[in-house]
Amino acid sequence: MSGYTNRKLFYLLLILLSNTVVVAQTVPYQTIMNRINTDLRGDGNSRSADEQVLKSITALKPDGSWADINYTNPDYNPLQRIKTIAIAFSGADHQLYGDPVAYEAIVKSLKHWIDVNPKNRNWWYNDIFYPKTIGEILILMRYGKKPLPAALESSLIALMVRKLKTGDYANTSDEALHYLYRACLTSSKSTLDSASKYLFEPVSIIDGREGVQIDNSYFQHGKQQAIGSYGAVFAGNSVNAAFYLRGTAYAMPQDQLSILITYIKDTFFKTIRGSFFDFNVRGRGISRKDSLKGNFTGLITKIKVLSPENEVYWQVAAERMAQQVSPSTGVIPGNRQYWKSGYTLHTRPGYTFSVQTASSRTLRTERGNNENILGKFLADGATNIQVNGDEYANVMPVWEWDKIPGVTSRNYSGDEGATIRQDWGVQGTTAFAGGVSNGLYGLAVYAQNYDDVQAKKAWFFFDKEIVCLGAGIKSTAAEEVTTTLDQSWLKGNVALGYADVKQPETEIHKTQSVQAKTNSMQKTTLLGAETGQKSSALKWVWHNHIGYFLPENGDLSVSNQTQKGSWYRINQFQPKDEVSGGIFQLSFLHGSKPAAGHYAYIVVPGLEDVNMMNTYKLSMIKIWSNTEDLQVVEHRGLDILQLVFYKEGALNTAGLSVKADKACTILIQGLHTENPIIDIADPGQVSAAVHLELQLPGLKGLKKLDCILPDGAQRGATVTSRLSL
């Protein structure tokens, strides 16, 4: 009897043990860690990396510290250096593979880190960067010839433990990534369960929350557009998570993978021209050196595995970012109005043009951690114009921040006027901001009322041209008000085209040796070196393959002078060294205390030769109205009419009438056909419907149209109607 009982206990124990083994085998710690290890090593040049590693090892002090690092408030450097040494020590393709001196340097420097246990004033380093990089170092060392001492590894793993901030979207995914590292290092199923849950939590669309929005833009820190800032972090972490966990029981669900792929493909990558971001999507990161660099070839390698059906798209995007092909290669024409975030993106093979606005529904571009100190006007209709892509790369230290491209603002004497006084976002001040789009063409609008400047600003997007209108410009402030057409790095000559009449010029020189002169016989000239010039007779300006046509002339200032500044001026985590360079700047001058200022200019990117300016056919474009109540542009070549009604009103011309009973934006394609397509939206996001009465050239009689506008999360989106005879 006792033998039977013993056998029964033996078989029961065997079953329990076998179940434990099965569970251990089905939790894919090693598979995930293998993928992370391979990813951390990348495809870098091991020889040049080893040379830098040797310098770091040589500079290491006996106590495991580096003399050039301030450990009282460190940022990236100490752990990054240790990580690069760990890559060399544990990588078979490195000359330092298994090197005992490298091993000692790793152990010493990690022990010093534990002893000092440094803290940064910025929580992000303490809760995200430090534990994440420690986890990467520990994973790399698991693949080395000699493991770290067990006690040292355990102490470092203990430093990785942080309370995870749920519901913080990009930051949550950042933290969940080092949870994933720790789960693999400790073979902890509960930690792996938490890591996968919170890595995937941000991959969702829930109206009213941060993260990906219903219009495919991205919010972080409240209702603030963050497509290329926190949206980049979200994209990188989410792709990493999906790649590491693919094919396991923890794989990203297909519906969430679809959200991620759509965001990256249809929004995120489209904000990168060649290998440079649109500055409008970088948030406060615009104040960091090299922040406009947008090379995501490593991410693309992974996303090809996750989304093989888009293989051609990913490959061409990678080649553009690596500058292996021109910025125009594979770019599909498009126009997208992001009604949730006030951002408009217009792309053509030859250029990218975007507009950023803020409304009372969103936050202005934030200042935080003493970054983006002077970005007060970034959300007032800033326009990013890229042909080559690098037009604004690292120009920010020398910018005049009250003259951001596209913005109408007061002309302050110094930086004080552009300084943001409140951290983490300031509420927008106007309800009427948005636009209308049919996916290929569209318009953006901004009824500005900020910093004692009011203006009705609109941008009309076509294939080759962007028509920019402003009206109702008012201010009671003492400073002169300006509208800046552009402020970018000076690249080559600045050419000026003048109206037919002779006009005296006012020139302001920093160097008197060269002067630009004009008279009634000479209608085109080059701006002299280091020259600032004011004129009311300019009909066009050309610089760096971009033409700026001035159909209403107006008082303008154009310059190509050297400007100076520093990164520290805009970001107190950046160097104080002086930065200088030649800057092309072009602005309308509306004077002090304008009561009814206005402007009109037409941007034509991609004009390779200045001689094209005098022969360019602007007759295709007709500006029917530019008032503070109604702005209308027709493109006769495309048979498109675009209208902004700031209130109930009507456009009445020969053979053409459009009447709206409420404020709205309208795009009519096929204006002269029998079947015009009407796209309409309410930028104010208040109307349930708009009643239109139309008499169009291709239709018989008066047509009445009741346009029911979307509600809820879709409020502000474009709706489409088709008219017929």
XYZ file of C-alpha atoms in Angstrom:
725
model
C 0.000 0.000 0.000
C 2.802 2.356 0.908
C 4.527 1.554 -2.434
C 1.363 2.509 -4.309
C 1.171 5.759 -2.361
C 4.805 6.562 -3.074
C 4.329 5.880 -6.782
C 1.241 8.119 -6.768
C 3.170 10.946 -5.132
C 6.049 10.451 -7.565
C 3.804 10.750 -10.635
C 2.017 13.770 -9.167
C 5.360 15.474 -8.535
C 6.489 14.591 -12.060
C 3.351 16.167 -13.526
C 3.845 19.347 -11.482
C 7.494 19.608 -12.492
C 6.702 19.034 -16.149
C 4.030 21.741 -16.029
C 6.580 24.141 -14.520
C 9.025 23.335 -17.312
C 6.323 23.888 -19.946
C 5.454 27.313 -18.472
C 9.124 28.307 -18.408
C 9.545 27.222 -21.998
C 6.450 29.092 -23.208
C 7.482 32.431 -21.664
C 9.847 33.746 -24.362
C 12.413 35.580 -22.226
C 15.410 34.417 -24.226
C 13.777 35.002 -27.606
C 12.908 38.568 -26.649
C 16.328 39.241 -25.133
C 18.087 37.860 -28.228
C 16.144 40.329 -30.382
C 16.912 43.236 -28.052
C 20.613 42.349 -28.008
C 20.796 42.214 -31.805
C 18.966 45.522 -32.070
C 21.240 47.288 -29.567
C 24.303 46.412 -31.615
C 22.953 47.960 -34.823
C 24.971 48.126 -38.015
C 27.609 50.649 -36.946
C 31.267 50.790 -37.948
C 32.942 48.657 -35.270
C 36.438 49.987 -36.027
C 35.558 53.666 -35.530
C 33.412 52.753 -32.514
C 36.321 50.887 -30.931
C 38.573 53.910 -31.361
C 36.144 56.026 -29.355
C 35.771 53.264 -26.759
C 39.546 53.136 -26.274
C 39.555 56.884 -25.600
C 36.803 56.454 -23.004
C 38.666 53.601 -21.293
C 41.912 55.604 -21.212
C 40.143 58.631 -19.716
C 38.480 56.616 -16.939
C 39.756 57.581 -13.486
C 40.730 54.915 -10.911
C 37.454 55.443 -9.026
C 35.404 54.645 -12.153
C 34.417 58.215 -13.021
C 35.211 60.523 -15.934
C 36.654 63.948 -15.208
C 34.601 65.715 -17.875
C 31.245 64.618 -16.425
C 29.355 66.466 -13.703
C 27.867 63.641 -11.636
C 25.827 66.024 -9.502
C 23.382 66.453 -12.407
C 24.422 64.104 -15.233
C 22.503 63.584 -18.434
C 23.327 61.059 -21.154
C 27.107 60.787 -21.110
C 28.157 58.406 -18.299
C 25.762 55.555 -19.046
C 26.060 56.075 -22.794
C 29.840 55.668 -22.539
C 29.490 52.521 -20.478
C 27.010 51.187 -23.015
C 29.398 51.746 -25.950
C 32.159 49.929 -24.041
C 29.726 47.073 -23.329
C 28.867 46.834 -27.029
C 32.565 46.551 -27.906
C 33.323 44.055 -25.120
C 30.415 41.736 -25.935
C 30.445 41.976 -29.731
C 32.420 39.346 -31.655
C 32.997 41.806 -34.522
C 34.851 44.248 -32.246
C 38.586 44.222 -31.554
C 37.800 44.693 -27.855
C 35.626 41.573 -27.726
C 36.319 39.908 -24.387
C 39.088 42.411 -23.596
C 39.900 42.313 -19.832
C 40.743 46.034 -19.684
C 37.377 46.880 -21.227
C 35.700 44.548 -18.735
C 37.398 46.268 -15.799
C 36.331 49.664 -17.122
C 32.707 48.496 -17.320
C 32.733 47.059 -13.804
C 34.486 50.093 -12.278
C 32.246 52.650 -13.936
C 29.075 50.750 -13.003
C 30.203 50.409 -9.386
C 30.885 54.145 -9.317
C 27.399 54.801 -10.688
C 25.887 52.748 -7.872
C 28.027 54.487 -5.255
C 27.119 57.962 -6.474
C 23.515 57.050 -7.437
C 23.209 60.384 -9.268
C 19.960 62.239 -9.776
C 19.012 64.709 -12.482
C 16.767 67.740 -12.001
C 14.708 66.418 -14.916
C 12.585 63.427 -13.846
C 12.838 61.920 -17.348
C 16.480 60.981 -16.815
C 15.804 59.392 -13.429
C 12.684 57.430 -14.354
C 13.260 56.674 -18.028
C 16.747 57.176 -19.408
C 18.801 55.809 -16.493
C 16.854 52.551 -15.940
C 16.466 52.040 -19.687
C 20.190 52.404 -20.402
C 21.173 50.304 -17.383
C 18.902 47.570 -18.739
C 20.555 47.792 -22.150
C 24.028 47.519 -20.598
C 23.006 44.463 -18.576
C 21.475 42.738 -21.602
C 24.615 43.402 -23.666
C 26.806 41.962 -20.919
C 24.733 38.776 -20.833
C 26.233 38.077 -24.278
C 29.838 38.849 -23.303
C 32.643 36.368 -22.733
C 32.576 37.133 -19.035
C 29.395 38.006 -17.128
C 29.145 40.859 -14.691
C 29.545 39.921 -11.028
C 26.158 38.669 -9.840
C 26.000 41.108 -6.937
C 26.732 44.058 -9.234
C 24.053 42.992 -11.710
C 21.501 42.550 -8.917
C 22.263 46.007 -7.528
C 21.822 47.565 -10.963
C 18.555 45.725 -11.566
C 17.324 47.130 -8.260
C 18.115 50.643 -9.563
C 15.910 49.941 -12.596
C 12.770 49.519 -10.508
C 10.469 52.504 -10.918
C 6.766 53.003 -10.373
C 5.271 53.063 -13.855
C 3.209 56.147 -14.758
C 0.203 54.738 -16.574
C -1.841 56.766 -19.041
C 1.098 58.998 -19.983
C 1.306 57.651 -23.549
C 4.809 58.245 -24.995
C 6.300 58.438 -21.499
C 4.409 55.289 -20.485
C 5.844 53.401 -23.457
C 9.312 54.695 -22.541
C 9.000 53.332 -19.017
C 7.386 50.074 -20.112
C 10.379 49.402 -22.359
C 12.765 49.185 -19.410
C 10.160 46.996 -17.667
C 10.560 44.663 -20.658
C 14.342 44.663 -20.237
C 13.995 43.874 -16.539
C 11.484 41.098 -17.221
C 13.979 39.366 -19.516
C 16.887 39.836 -17.106
C 14.942 38.432 -14.141
C 12.709 35.921 -16.001
C 9.740 37.522 -14.266
C 6.410 36.708 -15.881
C 4.527 39.321 -13.869
C 6.971 42.024 -14.996
C 6.685 40.832 -18.604
C 2.897 40.916 -18.337
C 3.042 44.531 -17.112
C 5.602 45.510 -19.745
C 3.568 44.204 -22.674
C 0.343 45.686 -21.312
C 1.750 49.183 -20.936
C 3.880 49.086 -24.081
C 0.694 48.518 -26.065
C -1.634 50.736 -24.009
C -0.620 53.939 -25.889
C -1.402 52.304 -29.251
C -5.041 53.345 -29.251
C -7.356 56.134 -30.374
C -9.586 57.453 -27.590
C -11.074 60.900 -28.091
C -10.317 63.296 -25.263
C -7.084 61.565 -24.333
C -3.484 62.020 -25.382
C -1.768 59.890 -28.010
C -2.913 59.202 -31.570
C -6.012 61.235 -32.458
C -8.932 60.418 -34.727
C -7.394 62.664 -37.427
C -4.088 60.717 -37.123
C -2.199 63.539 -35.409
C -0.630 63.071 -31.963
C -1.211 64.807 -28.613
C 1.049 64.894 -25.549
C 0.992 67.085 -22.440
C -2.658 67.795 -23.014
C -4.153 68.805 -26.338
C -0.858 69.827 -27.878
C 0.335 68.717 -31.311
C 3.393 66.493 -30.794
C 3.663 64.487 -34.028
C 7.446 64.611 -34.346
C 8.354 64.990 -30.661
C 6.510 62.654 -28.311
C 4.946 61.091 -31.398
C 8.442 60.043 -32.470
C 9.056 58.452 -29.058
C 5.708 56.670 -29.302
C 6.500 55.392 -32.801
C 9.975 54.172 -31.863
C 8.964 52.439 -28.635
C 5.842 50.878 -30.129
C 7.701 49.508 -33.142
C 10.407 48.133 -30.852
C 7.800 46.458 -28.665
C 5.942 44.971 -31.618
C 9.218 43.775 -33.163
C 10.612 42.227 -29.976
C 7.351 40.473 -29.066
C 6.259 39.379 -32.550
C 5.301 35.750 -32.977
C 4.972 35.188 -29.221
C 1.967 34.992 -26.935
C 2.683 38.662 -26.157
C 2.510 39.882 -29.776
C 0.798 43.219 -30.512
C -2.859 42.685 -31.534
C -3.547 43.324 -35.212
C -5.956 46.218 -34.652
C -3.337 48.078 -32.619
C -0.630 47.288 -35.160
C -2.872 48.851 -37.811
C -3.142 52.085 -35.761
C 0.642 52.200 -35.395
C 1.391 51.540 -39.074
C -1.182 54.110 -40.229
C 0.239 56.783 -37.929
C 3.820 56.203 -39.092
C 3.022 55.841 -42.789
C 0.340 58.486 -43.281
C 1.456 61.186 -40.823
C 4.797 60.749 -39.066
C 7.015 59.951 -42.064
C 5.278 62.574 -44.195
C 6.566 65.300 -41.867
C 10.135 64.410 -42.885
C 11.489 66.001 -46.069
C 14.549 64.035 -47.198
C 16.233 63.501 -43.840
C 14.879 66.582 -42.030
C 11.737 67.127 -39.974
C 9.214 69.864 -40.523
C 10.061 72.187 -37.625
C 6.341 72.555 -36.871
C 6.111 69.007 -35.471
C 9.106 68.981 -33.132
C 7.463 70.755 -30.195
C 9.852 72.172 -27.628
C 12.520 69.877 -29.106
C 12.986 72.521 -31.790
C 15.382 74.157 -29.306
C 17.778 71.168 -29.276
C 20.751 70.913 -31.596
C 20.216 68.538 -34.538
C 16.582 68.042 -33.535
C 15.406 68.350 -37.139
C 17.435 65.349 -38.270
C 14.940 62.655 -39.189
C 16.722 59.425 -40.086
C 14.685 56.404 -39.006
C 16.318 53.727 -41.146
C 16.741 51.487 -38.084
C 13.045 51.723 -37.286
C 12.226 50.984 -40.920
C 14.261 47.768 -40.821
C 11.920 46.522 -38.085
C 8.720 47.890 -39.529
C 9.371 46.069 -42.804
C 9.007 42.846 -40.833
C 5.802 44.055 -39.178
C 4.243 45.509 -42.342
C 5.654 43.653 -45.382
C 2.683 44.717 -47.519
C 4.168 48.252 -47.568
C 7.692 47.088 -48.421
C 8.166 49.511 -51.338
C 7.001 52.515 -49.296
C 9.331 51.674 -46.394
C 12.308 51.107 -48.671
C 11.936 54.408 -50.520
C 11.419 56.261 -47.223
C 14.640 54.730 -45.870
C 16.553 55.767 -48.989
C 15.265 59.346 -48.715
C 16.224 59.561 -45.046
C 19.687 58.145 -45.751
C 20.050 60.729 -48.576
C 20.605 57.947 -51.098
C 17.904 59.431 -53.346
C 16.495 62.934 -53.765
C 13.926 64.272 -51.263
C 11.290 64.089 -54.011
C 11.653 60.357 -54.697
C 8.474 58.446 -53.979
C 6.634 61.433 -52.476
C 2.921 61.220 -53.231
C 1.001 64.516 -53.557
C -1.323 65.124 -50.637
C -3.014 67.693 -48.434
C -4.119 66.877 -44.928
C -5.982 69.065 -42.463
C -5.564 67.828 -38.894
C -8.658 69.374 -37.350
C -7.885 68.104 -33.857
C -4.437 69.694 -33.599
C -4.606 72.757 -35.882
C -1.871 71.428 -38.166
C -1.970 71.402 -41.974
C 0.479 69.398 -44.090
C 0.777 69.904 -47.845
C 3.204 67.629 -49.691
C 4.338 67.493 -53.280
C 7.343 65.724 -54.813
C 9.036 69.118 -55.115
C 8.385 70.504 -51.628
C 6.705 70.337 -48.223
C 4.666 73.232 -46.823
C 2.974 73.135 -43.422
C 1.081 75.484 -41.104
C 0.676 75.260 -37.328
C -2.052 77.120 -35.466
C -3.492 77.002 -31.958
C -7.130 77.339 -30.984
C -9.065 77.582 -27.748
C -9.380 73.790 -28.054
C -5.614 73.195 -28.050
C -2.408 74.268 -26.351
C 0.303 76.405 -27.894
C 3.784 74.905 -28.368
C 5.139 74.378 -24.876
C 8.096 75.547 -22.897
C 9.306 73.000 -20.350
C 12.505 72.163 -18.455
C 13.841 75.516 -19.716
C 13.585 74.311 -23.305
C 11.949 76.353 -26.077
C 12.273 79.527 -24.051
C 11.522 81.835 -27.003
C 8.853 79.791 -28.807
C 5.925 82.036 -27.904
C 4.725 82.503 -31.503
C 5.282 78.999 -32.918
C 1.538 78.308 -32.968
C 0.496 81.567 -34.680
C 0.515 80.292 -38.243
C 4.154 79.237 -38.478
C 4.941 78.002 -41.983
C 7.595 75.418 -42.757
C 8.779 75.568 -46.396
C 11.168 72.796 -47.466
C 12.599 71.928 -50.868
C 15.943 70.339 -50.014
C 14.858 69.655 -46.450
C 17.664 71.384 -44.549
C 16.427 74.966 -44.903
C 15.916 75.343 -41.124
C 18.326 72.726 -39.777
C 19.976 74.188 -36.646
C 18.970 77.753 -37.543
C 17.056 78.261 -34.292
C 19.891 79.750 -32.154
C 20.169 82.713 -34.531
C 16.488 83.167 -35.340
C 14.684 86.373 -34.502
C 11.922 84.597 -32.613
C 9.339 87.321 -33.193
C 9.800 86.695 -36.930
C 9.047 83.005 -37.265
C 8.147 82.180 -40.896
C 4.453 82.752 -41.572
C 3.759 84.616 -38.331
C 2.207 88.062 -37.868
C 3.531 89.559 -34.625
C 4.913 92.611 -32.877
C 8.505 93.498 -33.765
C 10.206 93.456 -30.375
C 13.595 95.039 -29.757
C 14.909 91.934 -27.958
C 14.032 88.426 -26.851
C 11.697 89.422 -24.023
C 8.637 89.687 -26.232
C 9.038 86.143 -27.575
C 9.702 84.560 -24.176
C 7.185 81.991 -22.929
C 6.355 82.729 -19.280
C 4.393 79.584 -18.429
C 5.626 75.990 -18.594
C 3.884 73.035 -20.262
C 1.592 74.792 -22.676
C -0.571 77.904 -22.875
C -4.169 77.696 -24.064
C -4.916 79.033 -27.532
C -7.071 82.144 -27.750
C -9.199 81.804 -30.877
C -11.956 79.373 -31.808
C -11.661 79.802 -35.576
C -8.604 77.769 -36.589
C -8.558 74.827 -38.969
C -9.376 74.457 -42.637
C -10.802 72.236 -45.337
C -9.172 69.506 -47.436
C -10.089 66.990 -50.107
C -6.874 65.035 -49.603
C -5.074 66.692 -52.518
C -5.888 70.399 -52.194
C -7.128 72.503 -49.317
C -6.801 75.623 -47.218
C -5.853 76.522 -43.660
C -7.184 79.449 -41.668
C -6.331 81.220 -38.417
C -8.345 84.079 -36.910
C -5.494 85.353 -34.765
C -6.061 87.200 -31.510
C -2.938 86.975 -29.381
C -0.391 89.306 -27.790
C -2.421 92.369 -28.827
C -2.325 91.401 -32.502
C -5.449 90.481 -34.453
C -5.328 89.128 -37.997
C -7.345 86.985 -40.394
C -4.789 84.652 -41.950
C -5.366 82.003 -44.617
C -3.270 79.697 -46.788
C -4.576 78.253 -50.074
C -2.788 75.131 -51.299
C -2.472 74.132 -54.945
C 0.030 72.016 -56.900
C 2.811 74.520 -57.538
C 1.668 77.506 -55.507
C 0.591 78.373 -51.980
C -1.373 81.628 -51.768
C -1.000 83.342 -48.371
C -3.456 86.069 -47.399
C -3.809 88.294 -44.358
C -6.398 90.957 -43.570
C -7.834 92.878 -40.649
C -4.413 93.237 -39.031
C -4.825 95.333 -35.898
C -2.814 96.187 -32.812
C -2.805 98.883 -30.156
C 0.762 98.101 -29.054
C 3.626 100.515 -29.618
C 5.770 98.041 -31.555
C 5.630 97.793 -35.323
C 3.728 94.728 -36.557
C 5.334 92.449 -39.136
C 4.373 89.363 -41.112
C 7.381 87.199 -41.873
C 7.355 85.304 -45.150
C 10.528 83.382 -44.337
C 13.613 83.311 -42.120
C 16.041 80.567 -43.133
C 19.716 79.913 -43.723
C 21.133 82.092 -46.480
C 22.069 79.859 -49.399
C 23.275 81.708 -52.462
C 21.947 84.940 -53.894
C 18.795 86.824 -53.009
C 17.227 88.198 -56.192
C 14.730 91.056 -56.224
C 12.157 91.899 -58.880
C 10.680 95.403 -58.909
C 7.484 96.996 -60.139
C 7.648 99.117 -63.279
C 7.721 102.509 -61.545
C 10.840 103.989 -60.043
C 10.787 103.664 -56.252
C 13.318 105.077 -53.788
C 14.793 102.442 -51.518
C 15.832 102.523 -47.886
C 18.946 100.446 -47.293
C 20.377 99.379 -43.941
C 23.940 98.066 -44.144
C 26.122 96.224 -41.699
C 28.940 96.306 -44.258
C 29.033 99.429 -46.406
C 31.310 98.041 -49.129
C 28.504 96.553 -51.232
C 25.206 98.259 -52.064
C 22.228 97.030 -54.059
C 20.873 99.757 -56.324
C 17.889 99.895 -58.623
C 16.238 102.365 -60.989
C 13.409 102.419 -63.485
C 15.615 100.817 -66.164
C 16.802 97.967 -63.935
C 13.857 95.889 -62.697
C 15.829 92.939 -61.342
C 18.845 92.990 -59.055
C 20.740 90.926 -56.508
C 20.733 91.971 -52.887
C 24.190 93.118 -51.859
C 26.142 91.169 -49.255
C 25.228 91.834 -45.607
C 22.375 94.101 -46.642
C 19.004 94.936 -45.173
C 16.635 96.750 -47.521
C 13.130 98.184 -47.252
C 10.951 98.671 -50.309
C 7.351 99.148 -51.387
C 8.065 98.374 -55.042
C 9.019 94.708 -54.917
C 6.936 92.379 -57.057
C 8.906 89.234 -56.220
C 11.840 87.859 -54.230
C 13.763 84.670 -55.023
C 16.092 82.707 -52.750
C 17.304 79.103 -52.584
C 14.918 77.762 -55.247
C 11.849 79.364 -53.661
C 9.915 82.218 -55.250
C 7.862 84.715 -53.242
C 5.457 86.693 -55.446
C 3.888 89.899 -54.113
C 0.678 90.634 -56.061
C -0.260 93.596 -53.840
C 3.304 94.861 -53.343
C 3.307 96.343 -49.820
C 6.043 97.634 -47.539
C 8.663 94.926 -47.204
C 11.969 94.303 -45.498
C 14.442 91.875 -47.043
C 17.888 91.022 -45.692
C 20.770 88.570 -45.992
C 22.729 89.576 -42.914
C 24.694 87.599 -40.353
C 22.709 86.814 -37.211
C 24.165 85.592 -33.927
C 22.904 83.673 -30.931
C 23.447 80.512 -28.912
C 21.621 77.285 -28.183
C 21.614 78.250 -24.505
C 19.560 81.322 -25.405
C 16.626 79.040 -26.273
C 17.432 75.958 -24.185
C 19.360 76.052 -20.919
C 20.486 72.430 -21.354
C 22.413 73.429 -24.494
C 25.881 75.013 -24.984
C 26.510 78.727 -24.459
C 28.940 78.951 -27.400
C 28.084 81.632 -29.941
C 26.487 80.464 -33.180
C 26.357 82.722 -36.234
C 25.470 82.537 -39.883
C 23.951 84.312 -42.844
C 20.162 84.469 -42.706
C 17.630 85.214 -45.422
C 14.756 87.174 -43.951
C 11.697 88.596 -45.709
C 8.858 90.425 -43.924
C 5.894 92.702 -44.529
C 5.948 95.898 -42.456
C 2.474 96.893 -41.240
C 3.635 99.830 -39.137
C 2.851 100.702 -35.548
C -0.750 100.362 -34.334
C -2.202 99.171 -37.664
C -5.993 99.372 -37.914
C -6.625 97.495 -41.159
C -3.361 95.942 -42.273
C -3.267 93.315 -44.975
C -0.867 91.289 -47.110
C -0.818 88.849 -49.991
C 2.027 86.668 -51.167
C 2.333 83.548 -53.260
C 5.011 80.986 -52.486
C 6.286 78.873 -55.381
C 8.819 76.316 -54.144
C 11.135 74.532 -56.528
C 11.998 77.336 -58.972
C 15.538 76.310 -59.851
C 16.418 79.402 -61.889
C 15.813 83.024 -60.919
C 14.967 83.751 -64.559
C 11.777 81.734 -64.089
C 10.430 84.483 -61.826
C 9.800 86.954 -64.655
C 8.100 84.362 -66.861
C 6.037 82.547 -64.237
C 2.327 82.533 -65.137
C 0.500 83.921 -62.141
C -2.517 84.672 -64.326
C -3.887 81.254 -63.366
C -4.450 82.596 -59.839
C -7.184 85.096 -59.036
C -7.561 86.587 -55.557
C -11.254 87.489 -55.478
C -11.352 88.805 -51.927
C -8.954 89.527 -49.081
C -10.924 91.182 -46.289
C -11.393 90.393 -42.630
C -14.795 88.884 -43.490
C -14.032 86.946 -46.657
C -10.909 85.551 -48.328
C -11.263 83.830 -51.698
C -8.789 82.436 -54.228
C -9.481 80.791 -57.578
C -6.972 78.650 -59.461
C -8.144 78.732 -63.052
C -5.676 76.116 -64.226
C -6.967 73.586 -61.698
C -10.582 74.847 -61.859
C -10.667 75.209 -58.077
C -12.275 77.886 -55.913
C -11.435 78.123 -52.199
C -13.263 80.382 -49.749
C -13.006 81.414 -46.102
C -16.158 82.909 -44.586
C -15.376 84.396 -41.173
C -19.087 85.060 -40.751
C -22.265 84.899 -42.818
C -21.565 86.447 -46.202
C -21.395 86.116 -49.955
C -19.011 86.251 -52.880
C -20.644 87.881 -55.886
C -18.803 88.261 -59.183
C -19.781 87.990 -62.824
C -21.224 84.512 -63.340
C -20.218 83.334 -59.879
C -21.951 83.597 -56.520
C -21.391 81.701 -53.275
C -23.380 82.539 -50.155
C -22.966 80.934 -46.710
C -25.173 81.503 -43.688
C -22.378 80.748 -41.200
C -18.622 80.944 -40.848
C -16.985 78.089 -42.749
C -14.299 77.067 -45.229
C -15.205 75.775 -48.690
C -13.320 74.091 -51.525
C -15.048 73.746 -54.898
C -13.338 71.456 -57.401
C -14.593 71.422 -60.977
C -15.855 74.981 -60.650
C -16.801 75.270 -64.331
C -18.103 71.713 -64.749
C -21.610 70.288 -64.567
C -20.674 68.188 -61.516
C -18.666 70.343 -59.118
C -17.552 68.773 -55.844
C -18.116 70.856 -52.712
C -15.948 70.257 -49.644
C -16.858 72.192 -46.517
C -15.722 72.383 -42.894
C -16.272 74.543 -39.835
C -12.902 75.594 -38.357
C -14.745 77.004 -35.337
C -16.236 73.559 -34.646
C -19.538 75.032 -33.440
C -22.018 74.615 -36.310
C -24.223 71.578 -36.888
C -24.978 72.616 -40.473
C -24.221 75.321 -43.036
C -26.665 76.449 -45.714
C -25.091 77.375 -49.054
C -26.564 79.124 -52.083
C -24.449 78.785 -55.204
C -24.506 80.072 -58.749
C -21.584 78.413 -60.508
C -20.470 78.791 -64.138
C -21.206 75.174 -65.064
C -24.627 74.936 -63.410
C -28.048 76.214 -64.381
C -29.645 78.610 -61.942
C -29.327 78.864 -58.184
C -28.419 75.744 -56.229
C -29.176 75.423 -52.525
C -27.237 73.029 -50.376
C -27.706 72.131 -46.719
C -24.406 70.739 -45.477
C -24.728 68.633 -42.330
C -21.451 68.889 -40.450
C -19.905 66.155 -38.309
C -20.259 66.031 -34.547
C -18.288 64.575 -31.668
C -14.686 63.632 -32.382
C -15.188 64.455 -36.078
C -16.262 68.041 -35.397
C -14.131 70.244 -37.674
C -13.563 67.540 -40.286
C -14.350 68.020 -43.974
C -17.601 66.769 -45.511
C -18.194 66.400 -49.246
C -21.210 67.074 -51.479
C -21.640 66.825 -55.236
C -23.810 69.181 -57.286
C -25.211 68.567 -60.754
C -27.390 70.182 -63.385
